[in-house]
Tab-separated table of N, CA, C and O in Angstrom:
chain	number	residue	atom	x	y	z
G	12	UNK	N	100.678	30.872	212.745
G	12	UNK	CA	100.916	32.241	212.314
G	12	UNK	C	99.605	32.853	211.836
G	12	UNK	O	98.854	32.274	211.052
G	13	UNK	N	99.365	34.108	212.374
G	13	UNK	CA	97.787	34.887	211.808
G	13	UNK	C	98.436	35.220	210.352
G	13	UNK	O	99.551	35.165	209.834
G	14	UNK	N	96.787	35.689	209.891
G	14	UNK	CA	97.218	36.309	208.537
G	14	UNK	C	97.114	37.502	208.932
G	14	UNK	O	96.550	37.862	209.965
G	15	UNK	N	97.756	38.319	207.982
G	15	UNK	CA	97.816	40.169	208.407
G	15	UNK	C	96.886	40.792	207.606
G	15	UNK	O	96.793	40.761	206.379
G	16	UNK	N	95.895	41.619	208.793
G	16	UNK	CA	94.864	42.239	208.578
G	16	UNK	C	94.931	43.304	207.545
G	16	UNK	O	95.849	44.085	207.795
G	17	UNK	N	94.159	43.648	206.289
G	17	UNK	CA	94.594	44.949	205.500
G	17	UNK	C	94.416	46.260	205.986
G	17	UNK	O	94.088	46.230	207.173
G	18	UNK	N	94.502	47.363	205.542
G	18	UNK	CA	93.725	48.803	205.870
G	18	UNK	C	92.286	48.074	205.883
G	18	UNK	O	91.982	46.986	205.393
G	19	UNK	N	91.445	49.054	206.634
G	19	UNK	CA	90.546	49.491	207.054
G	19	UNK	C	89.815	49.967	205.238
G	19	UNK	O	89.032	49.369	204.499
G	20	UNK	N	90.667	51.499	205.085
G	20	UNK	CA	89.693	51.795	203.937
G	20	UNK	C	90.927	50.981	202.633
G	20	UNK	O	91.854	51.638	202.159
G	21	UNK	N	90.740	49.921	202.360
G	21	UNK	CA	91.396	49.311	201.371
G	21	UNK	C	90.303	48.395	200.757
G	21	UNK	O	89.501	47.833	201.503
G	22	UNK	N	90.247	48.191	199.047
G	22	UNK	CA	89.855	47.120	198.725
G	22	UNK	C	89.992	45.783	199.425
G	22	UNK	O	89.139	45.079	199.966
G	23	UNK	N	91.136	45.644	199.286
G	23	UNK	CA	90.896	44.349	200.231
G	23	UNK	C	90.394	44.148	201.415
G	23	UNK	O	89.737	43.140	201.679
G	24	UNK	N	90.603	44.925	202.116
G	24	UNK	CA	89.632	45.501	203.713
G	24	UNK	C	88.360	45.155	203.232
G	24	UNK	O	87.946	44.176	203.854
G	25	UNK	N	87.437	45.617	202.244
G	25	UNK	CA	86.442	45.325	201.909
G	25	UNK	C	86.055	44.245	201.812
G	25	UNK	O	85.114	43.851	202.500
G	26	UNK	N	86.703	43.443	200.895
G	26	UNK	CA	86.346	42.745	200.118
G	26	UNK	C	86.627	41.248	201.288
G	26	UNK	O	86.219	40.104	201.088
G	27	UNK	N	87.458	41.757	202.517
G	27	UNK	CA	87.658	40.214	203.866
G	27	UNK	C	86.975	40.437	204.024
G	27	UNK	O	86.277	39.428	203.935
G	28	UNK	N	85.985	41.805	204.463
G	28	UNK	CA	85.035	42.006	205.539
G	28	UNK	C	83.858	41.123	205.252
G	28	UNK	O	83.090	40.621	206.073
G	29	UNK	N	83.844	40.979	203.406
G	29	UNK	CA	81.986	40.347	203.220
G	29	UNK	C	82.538	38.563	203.572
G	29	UNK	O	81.910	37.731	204.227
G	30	UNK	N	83.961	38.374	202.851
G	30	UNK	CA	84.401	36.798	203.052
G	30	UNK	C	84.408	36.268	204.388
G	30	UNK	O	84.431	35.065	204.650
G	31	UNK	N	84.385	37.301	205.311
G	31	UNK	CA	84.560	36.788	206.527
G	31	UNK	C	82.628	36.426	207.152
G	31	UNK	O	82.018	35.573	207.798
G	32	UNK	N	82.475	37.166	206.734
G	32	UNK	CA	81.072	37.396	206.762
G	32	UNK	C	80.063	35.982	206.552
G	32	UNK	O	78.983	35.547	206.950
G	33	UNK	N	80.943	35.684	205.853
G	33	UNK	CA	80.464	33.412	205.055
G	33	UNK	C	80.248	34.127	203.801
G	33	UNK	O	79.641	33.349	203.065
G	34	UNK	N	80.377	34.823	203.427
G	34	UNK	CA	79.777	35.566	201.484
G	34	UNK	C	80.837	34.751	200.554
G	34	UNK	O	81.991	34.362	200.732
G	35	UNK	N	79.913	34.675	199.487
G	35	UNK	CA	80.834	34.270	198.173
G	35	UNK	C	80.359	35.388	197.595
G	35	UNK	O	79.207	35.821	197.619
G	36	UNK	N	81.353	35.844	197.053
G	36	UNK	CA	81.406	37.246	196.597
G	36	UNK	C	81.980	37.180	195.443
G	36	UNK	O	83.051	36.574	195.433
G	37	UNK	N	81.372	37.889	193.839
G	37	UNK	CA	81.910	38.289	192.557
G	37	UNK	C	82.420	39.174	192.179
G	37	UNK	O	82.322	40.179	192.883
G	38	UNK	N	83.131	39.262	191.041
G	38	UNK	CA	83.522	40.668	190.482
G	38	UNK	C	82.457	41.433	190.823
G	38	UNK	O	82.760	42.550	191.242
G	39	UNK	N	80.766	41.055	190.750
G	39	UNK	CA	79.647	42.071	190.301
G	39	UNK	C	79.354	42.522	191.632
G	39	UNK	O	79.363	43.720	191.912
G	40	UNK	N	79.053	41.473	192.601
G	40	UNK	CA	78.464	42.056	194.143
G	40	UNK	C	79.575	42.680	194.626
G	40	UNK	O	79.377	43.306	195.668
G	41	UNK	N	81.018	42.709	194.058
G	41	UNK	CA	82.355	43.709	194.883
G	41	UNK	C	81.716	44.869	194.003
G	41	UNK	O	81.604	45.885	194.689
G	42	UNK	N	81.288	45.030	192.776
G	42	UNK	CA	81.575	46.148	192.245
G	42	UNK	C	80.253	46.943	192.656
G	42	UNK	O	80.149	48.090	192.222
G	43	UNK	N	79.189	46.405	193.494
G	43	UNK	CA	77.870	47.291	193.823
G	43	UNK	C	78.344	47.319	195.216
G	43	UNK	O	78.146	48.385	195.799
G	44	UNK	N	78.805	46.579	195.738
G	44	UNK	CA	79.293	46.852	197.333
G	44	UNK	C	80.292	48.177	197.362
G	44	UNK	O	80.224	49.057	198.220
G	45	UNK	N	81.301	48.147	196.175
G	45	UNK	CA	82.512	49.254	196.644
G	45	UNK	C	83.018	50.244	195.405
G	45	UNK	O	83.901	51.093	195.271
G	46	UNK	N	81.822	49.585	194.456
G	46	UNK	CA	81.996	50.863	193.107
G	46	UNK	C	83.120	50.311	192.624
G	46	UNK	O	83.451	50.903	191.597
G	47	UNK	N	84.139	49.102	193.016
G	47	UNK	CA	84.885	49.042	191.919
G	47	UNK	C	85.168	47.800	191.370
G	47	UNK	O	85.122	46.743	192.000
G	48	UNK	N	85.457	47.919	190.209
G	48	UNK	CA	85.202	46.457	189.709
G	48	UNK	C	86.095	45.253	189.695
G	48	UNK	O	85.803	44.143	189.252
G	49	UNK	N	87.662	45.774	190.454
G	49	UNK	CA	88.494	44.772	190.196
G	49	UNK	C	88.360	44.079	191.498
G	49	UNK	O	88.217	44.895	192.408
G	50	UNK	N	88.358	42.931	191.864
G	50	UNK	CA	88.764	42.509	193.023
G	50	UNK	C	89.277	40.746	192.729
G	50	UNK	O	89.155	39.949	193.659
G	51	UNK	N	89.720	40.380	191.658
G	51	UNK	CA	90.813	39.766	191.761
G	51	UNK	C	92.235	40.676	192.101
G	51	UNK	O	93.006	39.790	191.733
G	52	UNK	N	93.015	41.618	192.465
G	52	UNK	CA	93.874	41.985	192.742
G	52	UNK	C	93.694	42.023	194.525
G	52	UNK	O	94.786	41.817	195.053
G	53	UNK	N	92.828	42.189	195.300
G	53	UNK	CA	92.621	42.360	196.353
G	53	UNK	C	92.241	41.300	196.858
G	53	UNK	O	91.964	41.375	198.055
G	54	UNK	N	92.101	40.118	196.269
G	54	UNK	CA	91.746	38.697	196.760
G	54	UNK	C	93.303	37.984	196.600
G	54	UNK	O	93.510	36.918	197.180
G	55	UNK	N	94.327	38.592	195.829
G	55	UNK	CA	95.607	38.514	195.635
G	55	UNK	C	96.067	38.820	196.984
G	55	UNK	O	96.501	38.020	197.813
G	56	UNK	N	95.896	40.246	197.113
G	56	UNK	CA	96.601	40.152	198.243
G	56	UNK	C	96.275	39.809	199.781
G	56	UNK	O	96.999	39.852	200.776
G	57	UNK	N	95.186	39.524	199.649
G	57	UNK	CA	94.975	38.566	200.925
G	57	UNK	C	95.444	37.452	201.342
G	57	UNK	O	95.579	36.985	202.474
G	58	UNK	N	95.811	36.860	199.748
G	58	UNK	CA	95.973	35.412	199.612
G	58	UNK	C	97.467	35.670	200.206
G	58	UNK	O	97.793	34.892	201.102
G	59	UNK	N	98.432	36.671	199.822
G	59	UNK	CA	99.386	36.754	200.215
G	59	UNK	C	100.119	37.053	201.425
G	59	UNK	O	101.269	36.769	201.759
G	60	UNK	N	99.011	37.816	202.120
G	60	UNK	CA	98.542	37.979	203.552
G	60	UNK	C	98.493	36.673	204.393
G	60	UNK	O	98.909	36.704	205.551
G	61	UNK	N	97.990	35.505	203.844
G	61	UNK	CA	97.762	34.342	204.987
G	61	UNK	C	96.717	34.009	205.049
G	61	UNK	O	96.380	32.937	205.550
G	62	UNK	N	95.668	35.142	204.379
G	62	UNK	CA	93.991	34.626	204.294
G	62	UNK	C	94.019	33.133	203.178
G	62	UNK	O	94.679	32.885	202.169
G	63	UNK	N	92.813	32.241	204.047
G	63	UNK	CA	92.864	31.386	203.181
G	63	UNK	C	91.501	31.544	202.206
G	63	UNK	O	90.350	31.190	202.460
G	64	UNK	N	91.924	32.066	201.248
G	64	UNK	CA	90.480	32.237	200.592
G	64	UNK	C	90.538	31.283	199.188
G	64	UNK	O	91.401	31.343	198.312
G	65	UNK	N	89.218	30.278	199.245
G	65	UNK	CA	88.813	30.061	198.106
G	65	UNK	C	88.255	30.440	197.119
G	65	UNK	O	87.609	31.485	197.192
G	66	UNK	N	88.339	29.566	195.629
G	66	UNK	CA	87.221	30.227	194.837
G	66	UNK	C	86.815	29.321	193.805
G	66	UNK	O	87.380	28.251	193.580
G	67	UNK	N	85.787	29.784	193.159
G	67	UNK	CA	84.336	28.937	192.406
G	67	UNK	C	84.931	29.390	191.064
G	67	UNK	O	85.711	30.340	191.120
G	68	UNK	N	84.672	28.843	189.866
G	68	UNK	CA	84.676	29.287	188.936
G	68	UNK	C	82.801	28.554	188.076
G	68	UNK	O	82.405	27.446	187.714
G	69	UNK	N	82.312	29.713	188.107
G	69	UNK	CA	80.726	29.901	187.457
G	69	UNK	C	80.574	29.915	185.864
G	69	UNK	O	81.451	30.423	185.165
G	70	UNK	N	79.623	29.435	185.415
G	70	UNK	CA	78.846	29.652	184.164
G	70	UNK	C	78.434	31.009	184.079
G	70	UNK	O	77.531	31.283	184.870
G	71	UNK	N	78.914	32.150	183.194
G	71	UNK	CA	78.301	32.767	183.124
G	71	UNK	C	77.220	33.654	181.753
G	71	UNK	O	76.764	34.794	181.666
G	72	UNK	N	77.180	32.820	181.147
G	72	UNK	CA	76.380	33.024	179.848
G	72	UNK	C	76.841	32.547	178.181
G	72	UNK	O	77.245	31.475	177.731
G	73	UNK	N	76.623	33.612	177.672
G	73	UNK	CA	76.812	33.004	176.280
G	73	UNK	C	77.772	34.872	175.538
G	73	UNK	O	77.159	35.905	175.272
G	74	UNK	N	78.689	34.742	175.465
G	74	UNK	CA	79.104	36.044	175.069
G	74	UNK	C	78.671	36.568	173.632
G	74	UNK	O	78.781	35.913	172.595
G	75	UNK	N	78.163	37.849	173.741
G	75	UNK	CA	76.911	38.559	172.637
G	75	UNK	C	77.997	38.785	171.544
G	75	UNK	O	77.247	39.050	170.605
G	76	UNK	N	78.735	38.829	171.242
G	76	UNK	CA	79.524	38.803	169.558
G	76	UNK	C	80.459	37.612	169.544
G	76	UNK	O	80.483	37.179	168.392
G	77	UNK	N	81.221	36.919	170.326
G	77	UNK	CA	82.101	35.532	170.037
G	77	UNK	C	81.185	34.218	169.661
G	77	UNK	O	81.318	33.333	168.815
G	78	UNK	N	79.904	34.567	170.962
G	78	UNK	CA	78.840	33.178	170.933
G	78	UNK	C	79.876	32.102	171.453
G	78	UNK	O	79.736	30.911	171.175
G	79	UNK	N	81.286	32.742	172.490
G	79	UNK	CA	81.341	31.674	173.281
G	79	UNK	C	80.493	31.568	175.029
G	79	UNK	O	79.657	32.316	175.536
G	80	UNK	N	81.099	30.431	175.513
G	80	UNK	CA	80.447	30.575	176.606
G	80	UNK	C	81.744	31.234	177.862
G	80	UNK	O	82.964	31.075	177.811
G	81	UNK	N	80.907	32.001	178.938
G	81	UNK	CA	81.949	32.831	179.078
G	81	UNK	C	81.700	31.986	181.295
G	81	UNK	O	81.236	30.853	181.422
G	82	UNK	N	81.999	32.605	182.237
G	82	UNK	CA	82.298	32.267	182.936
G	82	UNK	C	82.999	33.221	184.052
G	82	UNK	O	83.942	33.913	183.669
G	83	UNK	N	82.594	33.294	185.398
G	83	UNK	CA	83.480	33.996	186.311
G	83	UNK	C	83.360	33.505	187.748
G	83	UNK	O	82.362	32.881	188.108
G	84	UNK	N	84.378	33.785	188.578
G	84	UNK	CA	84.565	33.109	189.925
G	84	UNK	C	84.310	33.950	191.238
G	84	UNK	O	85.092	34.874	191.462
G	85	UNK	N	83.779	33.824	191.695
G	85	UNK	CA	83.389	33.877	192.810
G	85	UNK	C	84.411	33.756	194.353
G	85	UNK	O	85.155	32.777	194.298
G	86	UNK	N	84.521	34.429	195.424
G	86	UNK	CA	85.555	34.378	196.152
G	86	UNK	C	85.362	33.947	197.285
G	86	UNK	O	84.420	34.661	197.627
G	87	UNK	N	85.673	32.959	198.557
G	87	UNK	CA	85.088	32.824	199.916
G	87	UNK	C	85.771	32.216	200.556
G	87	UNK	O	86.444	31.340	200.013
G	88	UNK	N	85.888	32.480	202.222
G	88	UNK	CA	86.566	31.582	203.068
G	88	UNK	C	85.357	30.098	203.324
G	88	UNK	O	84.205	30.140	203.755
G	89	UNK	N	86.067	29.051	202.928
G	89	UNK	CA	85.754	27.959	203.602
G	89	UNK	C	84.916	28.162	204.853
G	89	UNK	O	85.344	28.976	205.671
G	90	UNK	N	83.827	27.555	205.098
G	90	UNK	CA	83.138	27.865	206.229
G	90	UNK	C	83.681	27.275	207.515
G	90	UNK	O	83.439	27.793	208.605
G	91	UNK	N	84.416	26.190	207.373
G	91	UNK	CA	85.408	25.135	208.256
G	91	UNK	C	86.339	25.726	208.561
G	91	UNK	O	86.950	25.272	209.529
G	92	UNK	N	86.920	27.077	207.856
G	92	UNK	CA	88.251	27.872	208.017
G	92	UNK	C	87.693	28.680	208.721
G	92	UNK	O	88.241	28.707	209.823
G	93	UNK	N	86.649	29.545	208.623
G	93	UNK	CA	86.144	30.493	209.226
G	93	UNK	C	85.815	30.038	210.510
G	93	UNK	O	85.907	30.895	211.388
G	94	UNK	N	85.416	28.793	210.894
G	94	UNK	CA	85.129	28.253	212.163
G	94	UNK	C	86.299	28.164	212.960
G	94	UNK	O	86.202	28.333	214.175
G	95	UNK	N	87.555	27.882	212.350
G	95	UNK	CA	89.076	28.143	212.705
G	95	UNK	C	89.693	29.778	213.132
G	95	UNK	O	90.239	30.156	214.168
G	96	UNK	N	89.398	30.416	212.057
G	96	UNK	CA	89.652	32.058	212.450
G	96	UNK	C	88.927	32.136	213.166
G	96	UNK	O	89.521	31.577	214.087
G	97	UNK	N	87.521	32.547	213.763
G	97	UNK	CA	86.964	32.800	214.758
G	97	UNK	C	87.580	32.362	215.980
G	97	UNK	O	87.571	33.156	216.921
G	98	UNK	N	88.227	30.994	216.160
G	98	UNK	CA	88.649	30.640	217.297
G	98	UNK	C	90.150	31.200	217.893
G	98	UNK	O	90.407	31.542	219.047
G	99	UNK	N	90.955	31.177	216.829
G	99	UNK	CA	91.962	31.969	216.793
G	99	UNK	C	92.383	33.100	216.901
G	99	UNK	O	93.315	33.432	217.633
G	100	UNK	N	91.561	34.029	215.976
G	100	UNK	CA	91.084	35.614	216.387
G	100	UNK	C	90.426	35.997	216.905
G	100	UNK	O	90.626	37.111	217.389
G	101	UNK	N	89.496	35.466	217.079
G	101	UNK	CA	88.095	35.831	218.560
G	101	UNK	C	87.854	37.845	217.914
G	101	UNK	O	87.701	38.511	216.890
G	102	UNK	N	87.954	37.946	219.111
G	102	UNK	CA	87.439	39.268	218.931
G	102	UNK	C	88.008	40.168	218.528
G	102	UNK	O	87.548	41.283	218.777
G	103	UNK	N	89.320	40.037	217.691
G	103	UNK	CA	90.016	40.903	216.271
G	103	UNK	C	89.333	40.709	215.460
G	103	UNK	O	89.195	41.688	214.727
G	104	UNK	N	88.828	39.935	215.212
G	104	UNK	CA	88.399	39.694	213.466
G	104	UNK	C	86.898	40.625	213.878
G	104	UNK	O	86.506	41.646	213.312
G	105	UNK	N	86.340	40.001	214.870
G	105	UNK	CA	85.127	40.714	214.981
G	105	UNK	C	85.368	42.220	214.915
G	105	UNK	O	84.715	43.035	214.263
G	106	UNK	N	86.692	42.503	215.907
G	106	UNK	CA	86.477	44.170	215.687
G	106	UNK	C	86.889	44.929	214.243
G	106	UNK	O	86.802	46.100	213.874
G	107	UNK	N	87.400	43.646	213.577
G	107	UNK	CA	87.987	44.333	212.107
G	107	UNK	C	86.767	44.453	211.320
G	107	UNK	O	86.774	45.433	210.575
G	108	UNK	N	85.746	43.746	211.278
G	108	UNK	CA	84.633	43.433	210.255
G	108	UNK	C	83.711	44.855	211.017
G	108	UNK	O	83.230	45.683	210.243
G	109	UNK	N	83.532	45.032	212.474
G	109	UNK	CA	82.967	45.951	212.633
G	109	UNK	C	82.983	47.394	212.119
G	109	UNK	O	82.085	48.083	211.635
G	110	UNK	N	84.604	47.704	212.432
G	110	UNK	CA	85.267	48.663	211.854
G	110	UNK	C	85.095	49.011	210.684
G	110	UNK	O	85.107	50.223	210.470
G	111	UNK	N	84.802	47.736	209.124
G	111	UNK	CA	84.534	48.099	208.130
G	111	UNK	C	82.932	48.157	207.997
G	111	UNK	O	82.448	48.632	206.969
G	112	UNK	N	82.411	47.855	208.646
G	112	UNK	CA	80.863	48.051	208.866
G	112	UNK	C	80.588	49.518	209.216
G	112	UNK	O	79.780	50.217	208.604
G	113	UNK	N	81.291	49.900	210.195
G	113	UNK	CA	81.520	51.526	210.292
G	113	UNK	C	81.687	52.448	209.295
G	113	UNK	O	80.835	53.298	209.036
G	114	UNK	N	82.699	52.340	208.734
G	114	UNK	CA	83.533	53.017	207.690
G	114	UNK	C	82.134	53.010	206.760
G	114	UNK	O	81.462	54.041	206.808
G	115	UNK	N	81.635	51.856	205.878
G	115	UNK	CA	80.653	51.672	205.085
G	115	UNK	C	79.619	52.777	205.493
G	115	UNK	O	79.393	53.781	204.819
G	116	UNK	N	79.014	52.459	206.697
G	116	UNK	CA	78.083	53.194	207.141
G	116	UNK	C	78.010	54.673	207.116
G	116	UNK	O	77.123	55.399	206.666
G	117	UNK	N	79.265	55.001	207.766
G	117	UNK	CA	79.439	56.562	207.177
G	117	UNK	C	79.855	57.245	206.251
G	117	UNK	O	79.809	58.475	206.245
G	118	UNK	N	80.497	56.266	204.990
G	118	UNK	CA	80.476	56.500	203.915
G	118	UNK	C	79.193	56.934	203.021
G	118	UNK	O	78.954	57.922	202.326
G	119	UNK	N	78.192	55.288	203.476
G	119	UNK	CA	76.508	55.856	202.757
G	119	UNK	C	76.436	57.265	203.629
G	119	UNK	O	77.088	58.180	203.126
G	120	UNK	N	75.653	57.614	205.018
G	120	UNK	CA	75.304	58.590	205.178
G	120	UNK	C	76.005	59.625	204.485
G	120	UNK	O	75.245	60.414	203.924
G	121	UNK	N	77.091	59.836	204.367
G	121	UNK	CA	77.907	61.421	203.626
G	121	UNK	C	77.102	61.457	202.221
G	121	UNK	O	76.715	62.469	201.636
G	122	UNK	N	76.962	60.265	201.868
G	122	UNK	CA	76.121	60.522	200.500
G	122	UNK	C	74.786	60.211	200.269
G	122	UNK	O	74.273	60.462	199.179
């Protein structure tokens, strides 16, 4: 069974396009890639979609008033999975990642 592709202009659309891509991707590189900062909800629904996406959980400093140590995860398809989707989707997936490569693109130029 495939997993089902999101919108085009959707967070999650986004946020397959870099996973598919081989990216491990954070709250921080989603939020300079697409201006917004949530993308555990859109890694939700992929997951619910059929995408198999993993994830990292990182060191991420020392928090400036608790002085605990704080931490965040990171999102990505398996590179062994991705070697699987490619074979399976062939040239859907390619035209989906293009498509959001598009969209991106003429998004920057308008601005």
């Amino acid at each position: 069974m495939s997993p089902e592709y999101p919108t085009i202009q959707s967070l999650a659309g986004a946020a397959l396009a870099m996973m598919l891509k081989g990216e491990k991707i954070s709250h921080l590189d989603f939020q300079t890639d697409t201006h917004s900062y949530c993308l555990r909800h859109p890694v939700y629904k992929l997951r619910l979609a059929g995408w198999p996406i993993l994830d990292e959980t990182r060191p991420g400093g020392i928090a400036k008033y608790s002085g605990r140590r704080t931490h965040y995860k990171v999102y990505f398809v398996d590179p062994s999975k991705l070697i699987v989707l490619r074979k399976e989707l062939g040239e859907r997936l390619d035209r989906f990642i293009a498509a959001i490569d598009e969209l991106e693109r003429r998004i920057r130029d308008e601005h």
